Short mmCIF file of C-alpha atoms and ligand atoms in Angstrom, two decimals:
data_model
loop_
_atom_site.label_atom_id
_atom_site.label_comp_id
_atom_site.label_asym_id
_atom_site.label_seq_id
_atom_site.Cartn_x
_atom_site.Cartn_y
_atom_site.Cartn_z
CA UNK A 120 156.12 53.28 134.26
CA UNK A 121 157.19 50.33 132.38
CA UNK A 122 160.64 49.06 132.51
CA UNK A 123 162.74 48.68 128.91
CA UNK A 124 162.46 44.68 129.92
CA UNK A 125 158.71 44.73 130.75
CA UNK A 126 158.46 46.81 127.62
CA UNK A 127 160.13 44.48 125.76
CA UNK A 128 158.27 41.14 126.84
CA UNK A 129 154.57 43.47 126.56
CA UNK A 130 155.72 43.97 123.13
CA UNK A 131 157.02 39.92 122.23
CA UNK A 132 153.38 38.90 124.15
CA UNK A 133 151.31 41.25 121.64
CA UNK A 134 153.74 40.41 118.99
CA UNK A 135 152.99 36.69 119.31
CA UNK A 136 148.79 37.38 120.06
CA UNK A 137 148.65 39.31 116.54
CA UNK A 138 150.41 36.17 114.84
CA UNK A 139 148.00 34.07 116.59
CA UNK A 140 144.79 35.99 115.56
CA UNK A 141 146.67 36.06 111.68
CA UNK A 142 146.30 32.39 111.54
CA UNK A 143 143.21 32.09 109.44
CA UNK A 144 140.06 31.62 110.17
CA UNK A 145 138.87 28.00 111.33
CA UNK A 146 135.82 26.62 112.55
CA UNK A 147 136.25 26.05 116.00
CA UNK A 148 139.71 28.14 115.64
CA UNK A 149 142.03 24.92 115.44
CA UNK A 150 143.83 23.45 112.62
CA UNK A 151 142.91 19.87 111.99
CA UNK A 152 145.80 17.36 112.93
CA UNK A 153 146.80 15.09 110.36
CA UNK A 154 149.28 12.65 111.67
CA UNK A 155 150.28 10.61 108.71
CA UNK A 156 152.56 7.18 109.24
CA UNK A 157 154.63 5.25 106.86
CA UNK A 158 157.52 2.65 106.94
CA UNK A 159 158.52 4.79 104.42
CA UNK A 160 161.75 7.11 104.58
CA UNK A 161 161.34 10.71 104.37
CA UNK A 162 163.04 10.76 101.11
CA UNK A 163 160.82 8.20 99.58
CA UNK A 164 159.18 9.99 97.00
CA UNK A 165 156.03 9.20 97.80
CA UNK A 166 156.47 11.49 101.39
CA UNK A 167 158.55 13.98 99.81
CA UNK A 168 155.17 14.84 97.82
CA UNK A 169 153.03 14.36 100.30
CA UNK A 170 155.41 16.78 102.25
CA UNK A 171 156.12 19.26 99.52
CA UNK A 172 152.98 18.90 97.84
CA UNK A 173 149.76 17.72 99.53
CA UNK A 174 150.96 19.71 103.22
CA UNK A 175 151.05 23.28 101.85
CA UNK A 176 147.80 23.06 99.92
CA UNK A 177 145.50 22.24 103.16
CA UNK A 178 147.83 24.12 105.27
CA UNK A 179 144.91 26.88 105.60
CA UNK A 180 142.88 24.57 107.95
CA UNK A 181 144.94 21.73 108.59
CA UNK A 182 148.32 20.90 110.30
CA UNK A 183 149.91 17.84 108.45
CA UNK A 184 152.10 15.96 110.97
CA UNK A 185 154.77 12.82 108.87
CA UNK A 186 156.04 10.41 110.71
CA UNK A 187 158.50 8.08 109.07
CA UNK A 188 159.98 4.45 109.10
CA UNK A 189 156.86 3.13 111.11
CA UNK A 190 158.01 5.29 114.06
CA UNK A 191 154.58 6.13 114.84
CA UNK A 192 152.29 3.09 113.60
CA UNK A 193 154.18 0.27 112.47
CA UNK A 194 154.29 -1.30 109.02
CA UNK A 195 150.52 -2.88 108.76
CA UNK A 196 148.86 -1.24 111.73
CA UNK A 197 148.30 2.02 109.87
CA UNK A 198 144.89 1.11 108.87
CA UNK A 199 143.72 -0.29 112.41
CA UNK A 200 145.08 3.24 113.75
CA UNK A 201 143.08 5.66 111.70
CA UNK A 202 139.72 3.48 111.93
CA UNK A 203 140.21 3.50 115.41
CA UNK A 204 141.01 7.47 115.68
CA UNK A 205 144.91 7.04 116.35
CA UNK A 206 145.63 8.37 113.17
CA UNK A 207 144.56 10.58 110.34
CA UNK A 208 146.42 9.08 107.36
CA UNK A 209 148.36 6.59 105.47
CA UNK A 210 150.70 5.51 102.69
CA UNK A 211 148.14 1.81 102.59
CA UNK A 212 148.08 -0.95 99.81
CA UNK A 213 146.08 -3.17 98.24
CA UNK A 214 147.81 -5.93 100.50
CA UNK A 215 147.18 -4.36 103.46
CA UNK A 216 143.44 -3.61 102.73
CA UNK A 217 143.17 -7.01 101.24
CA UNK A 218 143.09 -8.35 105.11
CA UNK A 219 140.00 -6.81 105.66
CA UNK A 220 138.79 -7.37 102.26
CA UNK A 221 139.63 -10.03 100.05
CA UNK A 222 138.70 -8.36 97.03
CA UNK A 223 141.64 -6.14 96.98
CA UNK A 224 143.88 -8.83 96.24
CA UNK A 225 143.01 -8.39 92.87
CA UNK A 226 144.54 -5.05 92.60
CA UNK A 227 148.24 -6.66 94.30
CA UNK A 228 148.76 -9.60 91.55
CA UNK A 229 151.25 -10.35 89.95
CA UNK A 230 152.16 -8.77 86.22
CA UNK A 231 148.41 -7.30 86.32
CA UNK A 232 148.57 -3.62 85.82
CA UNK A 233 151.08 -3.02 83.22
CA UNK A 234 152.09 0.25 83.98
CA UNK A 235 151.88 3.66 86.24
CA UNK A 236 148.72 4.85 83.90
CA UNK A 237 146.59 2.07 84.01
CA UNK A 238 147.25 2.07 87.60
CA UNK A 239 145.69 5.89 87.54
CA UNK A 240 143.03 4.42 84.89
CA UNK A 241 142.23 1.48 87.01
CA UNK A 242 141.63 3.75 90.14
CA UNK A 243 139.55 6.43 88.43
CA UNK A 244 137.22 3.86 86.66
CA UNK A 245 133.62 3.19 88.13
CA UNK A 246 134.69 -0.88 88.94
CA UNK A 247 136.47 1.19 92.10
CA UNK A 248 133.34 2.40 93.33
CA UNK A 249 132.19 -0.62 95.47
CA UNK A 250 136.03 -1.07 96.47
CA UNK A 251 136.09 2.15 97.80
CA UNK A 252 132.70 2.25 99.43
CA UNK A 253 133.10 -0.67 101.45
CA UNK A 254 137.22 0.55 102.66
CA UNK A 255 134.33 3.79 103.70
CA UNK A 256 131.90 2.49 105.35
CA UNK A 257 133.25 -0.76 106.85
CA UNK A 258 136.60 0.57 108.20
CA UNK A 259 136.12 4.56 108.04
CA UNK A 260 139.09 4.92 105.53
CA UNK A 261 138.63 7.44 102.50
CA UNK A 262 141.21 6.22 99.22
CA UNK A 263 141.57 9.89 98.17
CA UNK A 264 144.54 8.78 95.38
CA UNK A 265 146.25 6.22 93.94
CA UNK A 266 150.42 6.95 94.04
CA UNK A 267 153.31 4.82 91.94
CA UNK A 268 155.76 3.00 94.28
CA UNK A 269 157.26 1.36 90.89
CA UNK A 270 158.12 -1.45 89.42
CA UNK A 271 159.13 -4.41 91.86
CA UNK A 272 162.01 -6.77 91.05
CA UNK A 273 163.86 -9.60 92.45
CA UNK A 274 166.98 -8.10 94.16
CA UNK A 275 169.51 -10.33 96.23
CA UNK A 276 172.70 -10.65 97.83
CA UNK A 277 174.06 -13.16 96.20
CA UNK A 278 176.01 -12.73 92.53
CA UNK A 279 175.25 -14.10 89.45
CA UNK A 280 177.81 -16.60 89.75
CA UNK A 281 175.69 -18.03 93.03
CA UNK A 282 172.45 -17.69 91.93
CA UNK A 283 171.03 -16.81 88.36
CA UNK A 284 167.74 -16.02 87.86
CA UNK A 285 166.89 -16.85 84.78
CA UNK A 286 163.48 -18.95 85.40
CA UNK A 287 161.53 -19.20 88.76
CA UNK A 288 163.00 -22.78 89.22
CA UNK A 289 166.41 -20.26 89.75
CA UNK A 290 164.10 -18.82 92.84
CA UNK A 291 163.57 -22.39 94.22
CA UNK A 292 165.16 -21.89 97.99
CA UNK A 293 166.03 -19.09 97.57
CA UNK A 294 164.67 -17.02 101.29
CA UNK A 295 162.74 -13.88 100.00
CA UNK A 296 161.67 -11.14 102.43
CA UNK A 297 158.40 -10.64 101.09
CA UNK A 298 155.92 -8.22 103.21
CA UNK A 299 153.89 -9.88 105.87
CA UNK A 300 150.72 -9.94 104.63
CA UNK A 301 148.87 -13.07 103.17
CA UNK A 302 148.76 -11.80 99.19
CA UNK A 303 152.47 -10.50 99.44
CA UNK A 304 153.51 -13.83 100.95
CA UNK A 305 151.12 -15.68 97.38
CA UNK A 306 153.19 -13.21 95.70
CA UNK A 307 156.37 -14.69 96.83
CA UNK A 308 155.92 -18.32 96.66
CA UNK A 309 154.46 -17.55 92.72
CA UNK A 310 157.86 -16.28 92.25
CA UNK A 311 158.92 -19.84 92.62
CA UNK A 312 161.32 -18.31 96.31
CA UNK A 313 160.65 -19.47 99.88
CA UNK A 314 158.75 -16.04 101.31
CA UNK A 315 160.24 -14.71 104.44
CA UNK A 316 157.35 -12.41 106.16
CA UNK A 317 159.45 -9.70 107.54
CA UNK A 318 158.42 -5.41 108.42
CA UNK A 319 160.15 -2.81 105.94
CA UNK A 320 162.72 -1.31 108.15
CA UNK A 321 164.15 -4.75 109.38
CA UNK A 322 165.00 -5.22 105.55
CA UNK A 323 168.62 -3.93 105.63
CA UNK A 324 169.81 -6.09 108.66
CA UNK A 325 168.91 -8.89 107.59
CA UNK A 326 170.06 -9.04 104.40
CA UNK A 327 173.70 -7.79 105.77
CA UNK A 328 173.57 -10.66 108.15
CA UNK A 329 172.26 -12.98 105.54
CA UNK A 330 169.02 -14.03 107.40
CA UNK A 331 167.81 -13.53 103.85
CA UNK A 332 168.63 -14.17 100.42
CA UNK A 333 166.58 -10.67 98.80
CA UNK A 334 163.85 -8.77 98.39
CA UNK A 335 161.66 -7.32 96.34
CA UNK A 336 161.33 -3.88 95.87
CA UNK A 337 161.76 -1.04 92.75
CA UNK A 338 164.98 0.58 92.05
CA UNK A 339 164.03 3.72 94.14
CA UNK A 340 163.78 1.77 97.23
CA UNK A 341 166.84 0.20 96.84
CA UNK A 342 168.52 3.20 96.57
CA UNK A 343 166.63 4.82 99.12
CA UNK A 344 166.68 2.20 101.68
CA UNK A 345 170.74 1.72 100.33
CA UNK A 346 169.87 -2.25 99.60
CA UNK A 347 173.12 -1.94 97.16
CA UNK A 348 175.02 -1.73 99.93
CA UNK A 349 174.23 -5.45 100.90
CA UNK A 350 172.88 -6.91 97.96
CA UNK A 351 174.40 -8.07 94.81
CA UNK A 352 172.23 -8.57 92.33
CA UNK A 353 168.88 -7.20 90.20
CA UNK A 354 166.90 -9.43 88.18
CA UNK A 355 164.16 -7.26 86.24
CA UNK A 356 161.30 -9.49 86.87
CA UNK A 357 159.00 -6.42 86.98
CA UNK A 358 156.76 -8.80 88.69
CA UNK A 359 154.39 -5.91 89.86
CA UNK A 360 153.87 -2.76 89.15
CA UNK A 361 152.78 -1.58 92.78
CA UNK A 362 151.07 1.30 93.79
CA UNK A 363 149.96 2.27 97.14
CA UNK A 364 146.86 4.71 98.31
CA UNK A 365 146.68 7.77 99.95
CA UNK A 366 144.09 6.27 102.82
CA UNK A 367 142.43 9.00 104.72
CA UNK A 368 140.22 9.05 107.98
CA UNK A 369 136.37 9.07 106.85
CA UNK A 370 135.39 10.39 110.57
CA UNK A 371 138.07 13.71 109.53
CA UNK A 372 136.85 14.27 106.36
CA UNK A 373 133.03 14.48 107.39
CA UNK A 374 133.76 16.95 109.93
CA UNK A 375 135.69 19.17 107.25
CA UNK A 376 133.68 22.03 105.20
CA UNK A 377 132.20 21.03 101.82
CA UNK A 378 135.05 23.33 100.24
CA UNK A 379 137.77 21.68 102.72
CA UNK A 380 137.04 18.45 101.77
CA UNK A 381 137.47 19.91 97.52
CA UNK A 382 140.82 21.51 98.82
CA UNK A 383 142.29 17.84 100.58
CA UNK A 384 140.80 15.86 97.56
CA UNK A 385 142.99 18.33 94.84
CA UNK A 386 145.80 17.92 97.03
CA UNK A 387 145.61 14.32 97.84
CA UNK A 388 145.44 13.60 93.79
CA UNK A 389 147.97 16.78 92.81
CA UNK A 390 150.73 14.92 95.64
CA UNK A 391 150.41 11.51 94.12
CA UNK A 392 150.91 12.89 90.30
CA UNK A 393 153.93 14.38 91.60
CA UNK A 394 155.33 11.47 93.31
CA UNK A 395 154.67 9.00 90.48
CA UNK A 396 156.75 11.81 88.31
CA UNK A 397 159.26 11.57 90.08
CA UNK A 398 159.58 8.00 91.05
CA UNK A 399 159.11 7.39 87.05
CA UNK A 400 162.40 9.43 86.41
CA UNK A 401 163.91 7.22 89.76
CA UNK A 402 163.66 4.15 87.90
CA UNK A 403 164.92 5.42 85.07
CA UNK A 404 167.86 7.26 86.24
CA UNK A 405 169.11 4.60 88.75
CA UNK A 406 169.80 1.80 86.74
CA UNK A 407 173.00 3.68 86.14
CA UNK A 408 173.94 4.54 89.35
CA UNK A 409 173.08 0.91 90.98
CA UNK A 410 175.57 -0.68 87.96
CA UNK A 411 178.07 1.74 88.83
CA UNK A 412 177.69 0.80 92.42
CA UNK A 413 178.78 -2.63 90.95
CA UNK A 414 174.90 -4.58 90.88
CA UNK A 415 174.38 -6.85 88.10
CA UNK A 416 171.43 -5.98 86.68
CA UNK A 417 169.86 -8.12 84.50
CA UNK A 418 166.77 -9.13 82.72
CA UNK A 419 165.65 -12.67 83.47
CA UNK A 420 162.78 -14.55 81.08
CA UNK A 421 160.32 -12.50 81.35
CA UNK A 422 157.39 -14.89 79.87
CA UNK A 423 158.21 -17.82 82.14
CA UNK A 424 158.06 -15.69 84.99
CA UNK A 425 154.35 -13.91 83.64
CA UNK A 426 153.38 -17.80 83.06
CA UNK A 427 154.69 -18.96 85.83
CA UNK A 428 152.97 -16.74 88.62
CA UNK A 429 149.66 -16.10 86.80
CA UNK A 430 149.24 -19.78 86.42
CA UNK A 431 149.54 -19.87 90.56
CA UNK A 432 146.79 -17.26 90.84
CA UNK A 433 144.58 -18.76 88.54
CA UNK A 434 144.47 -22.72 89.29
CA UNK A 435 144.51 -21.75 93.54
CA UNK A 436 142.21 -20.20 95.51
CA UNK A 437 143.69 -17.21 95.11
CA UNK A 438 141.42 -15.46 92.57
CA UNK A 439 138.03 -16.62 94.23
CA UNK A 440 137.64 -13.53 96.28
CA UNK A 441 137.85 -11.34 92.68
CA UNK A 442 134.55 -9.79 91.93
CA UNK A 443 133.28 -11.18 88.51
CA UNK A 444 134.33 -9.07 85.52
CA UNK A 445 136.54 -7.09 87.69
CA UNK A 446 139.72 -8.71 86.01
CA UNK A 447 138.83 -8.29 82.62
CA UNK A 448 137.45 -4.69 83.20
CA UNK A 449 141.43 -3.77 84.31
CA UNK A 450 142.88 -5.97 81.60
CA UNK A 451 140.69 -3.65 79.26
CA UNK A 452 141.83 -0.46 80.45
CA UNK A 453 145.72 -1.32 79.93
CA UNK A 454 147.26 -0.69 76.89
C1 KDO B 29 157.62 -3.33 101.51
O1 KDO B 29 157.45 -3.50 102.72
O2 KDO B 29 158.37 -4.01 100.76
C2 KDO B 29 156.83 -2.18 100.87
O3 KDO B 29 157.33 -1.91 99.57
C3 KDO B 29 155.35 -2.52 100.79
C4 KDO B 29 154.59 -1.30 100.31
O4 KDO B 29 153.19 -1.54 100.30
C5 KDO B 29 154.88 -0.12 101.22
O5 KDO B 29 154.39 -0.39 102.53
C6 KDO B 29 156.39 0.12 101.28
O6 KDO B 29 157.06 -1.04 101.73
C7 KDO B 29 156.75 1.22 102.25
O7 KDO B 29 156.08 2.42 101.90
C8 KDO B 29 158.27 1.45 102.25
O8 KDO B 29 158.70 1.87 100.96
#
């Protein structure tokens, strides 16, 4: 005869066999890990939608796994890790893919794509098709989407009283944390400031111990990564309108079902729409809330700063990696 506590655990073991066998039906009867890292927070809009958005939609086959503020990969190693099979996705840039192929440098210049549509345009025309193919076949990296990280302005912790920015000659020793990579460090030094090459998450220290002068990022990050707290300072240089991909492993995807692969595509696309939503509204909301967290936020002269770092990119070396036509092709599908 069963006792009332072997009854009990008979009953929790067949309980918990039925939810097992309710889990639905997979090839191989596993749920394909998806380990995504980012320096990003996990209230960064871009992995809230990835989260909320892209995670529930492939749910049915695959497990998505976020892991935030570079605690898994850090900043820069993201794409190494999936084309070696440490990792399944990534929040990656055009600077970051630009180490492995020039090219993309193209796609993280300065006061190039005007706005979050043409970034969408730009992505979805055919001039991406050699871009993508060779992120595919030479590092095993799928770009399923293109998401909006905003808007990217000068932001330091000095006051106006210090240090206006009116003109890049303003910028001139002025210690910018700029990204480590090669085209974000261009970037920097076009801005007329002294580039500092410094990871994502070491931002906030050292601008509270005053191992730098600023930044660079959109008005969501500051808020996100709480930049007001030791900065003084915006000058709305809008100097690029960055975007990031939604990098994917190639190896995974070939190993999912023709209608697995439609179901992660839709949700890859449907999770970077939402994002750019909502980091659109971000920048518009939060000029508010930075000014009444006392930032001065100003605009600076605008055309001397366009002038100014698209002269850089176009008398160096710079632009000699950009496929021919390429340029004008995104300059004609702005506005
Ligand atoms: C940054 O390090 O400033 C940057 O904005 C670069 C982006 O490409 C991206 O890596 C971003 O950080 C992170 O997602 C954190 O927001």
């Amino acid at each position: 005869m069963l006792t009332k506590l072997k009854r009990h655990s008979l009953t929790a073991i067949v309980a918990a066999c039925v939810a097992l066998t309710a889990l639905p039906a997979l090839a191989g009867g596993h749920l394909v890990k998806l380990r995504m890292s980012t320096p990003a927070s996990a209230t960064d809009a871009r992995s809230v939608a990835l989260q909320e958005v892209f995670a529930p939609a492939v749910a049915g086959f695959a497990s998505y796994e976020a892991h935030y503020n570079g605690s898994l990969i850090k900043q820069n190693s993201e794409l190494e890790a999936i084309a070696s099979g440490d990792l399944e996705m990534s929040i990656t840039s055009a600077q970051e893919l630009a180490q492995y192929f020039p090219e993309f440098s193209i796609f993280a210049t300065g006061y190039v794509h005007q706005d979050a549509a043409h970034q969408v345009a730009v992505f979805n025309d055919d001039l991406m098709i050699p871009f993508k193919k060779k992120v595919e076949d030479e590092l095993g990296v799928k770009l399923l989407s293109i998401m909006y990280l905003g808007r990217r302005h000068v932001n330091l912790r000095q006051c106006r009283d210090e240090v206006n920015v009116r003109t890049p000659d303003d910028l001139a020793g002025v210690n910018l944390r700029m990204p480590g990579t090669d085209a974000w460090q261009f970037l920097g030094k076009a801005l007329g400031a002294n580039p500092t090459p410094m990871a994502f998450t070491e931002i906030y220290t050292a601008l509270s111990t005053s191992s730098v002068d600023g930044q660079d990022n959109p008005l969501p990050t500051v808020v996100d990564a709480k930049f007001y707290e030791v900065t003084c300072q915006i000058a709305l240089t809008s100097h690029l309108v960055d975007l990031n991909y939604v990098a994917f492993s190639k190896s995974v995807w070939d190993g999912l079902s023709a209608d697995q692969q439609v179901e992660v595509q839709a949700a890859a696309v449907a999770a970077a729409e939402s994002g750019r939503q909502s980091q659109l509204q971000k920048e518009t909301d939060l000029v508010s809330f930075l000014v009444e967290k006392g930032m001065e936020i100003y605009e600076p002269d605008l055309a001397a700063f366009r002038s100014h770092v698209q002269n850089l990119y176009l008398t160096t070396s710079a632009s000699d990696p950009w496929p021919e036509g390429v340029l004008d092709k995104i300059n004609a599908l702005g506005n």
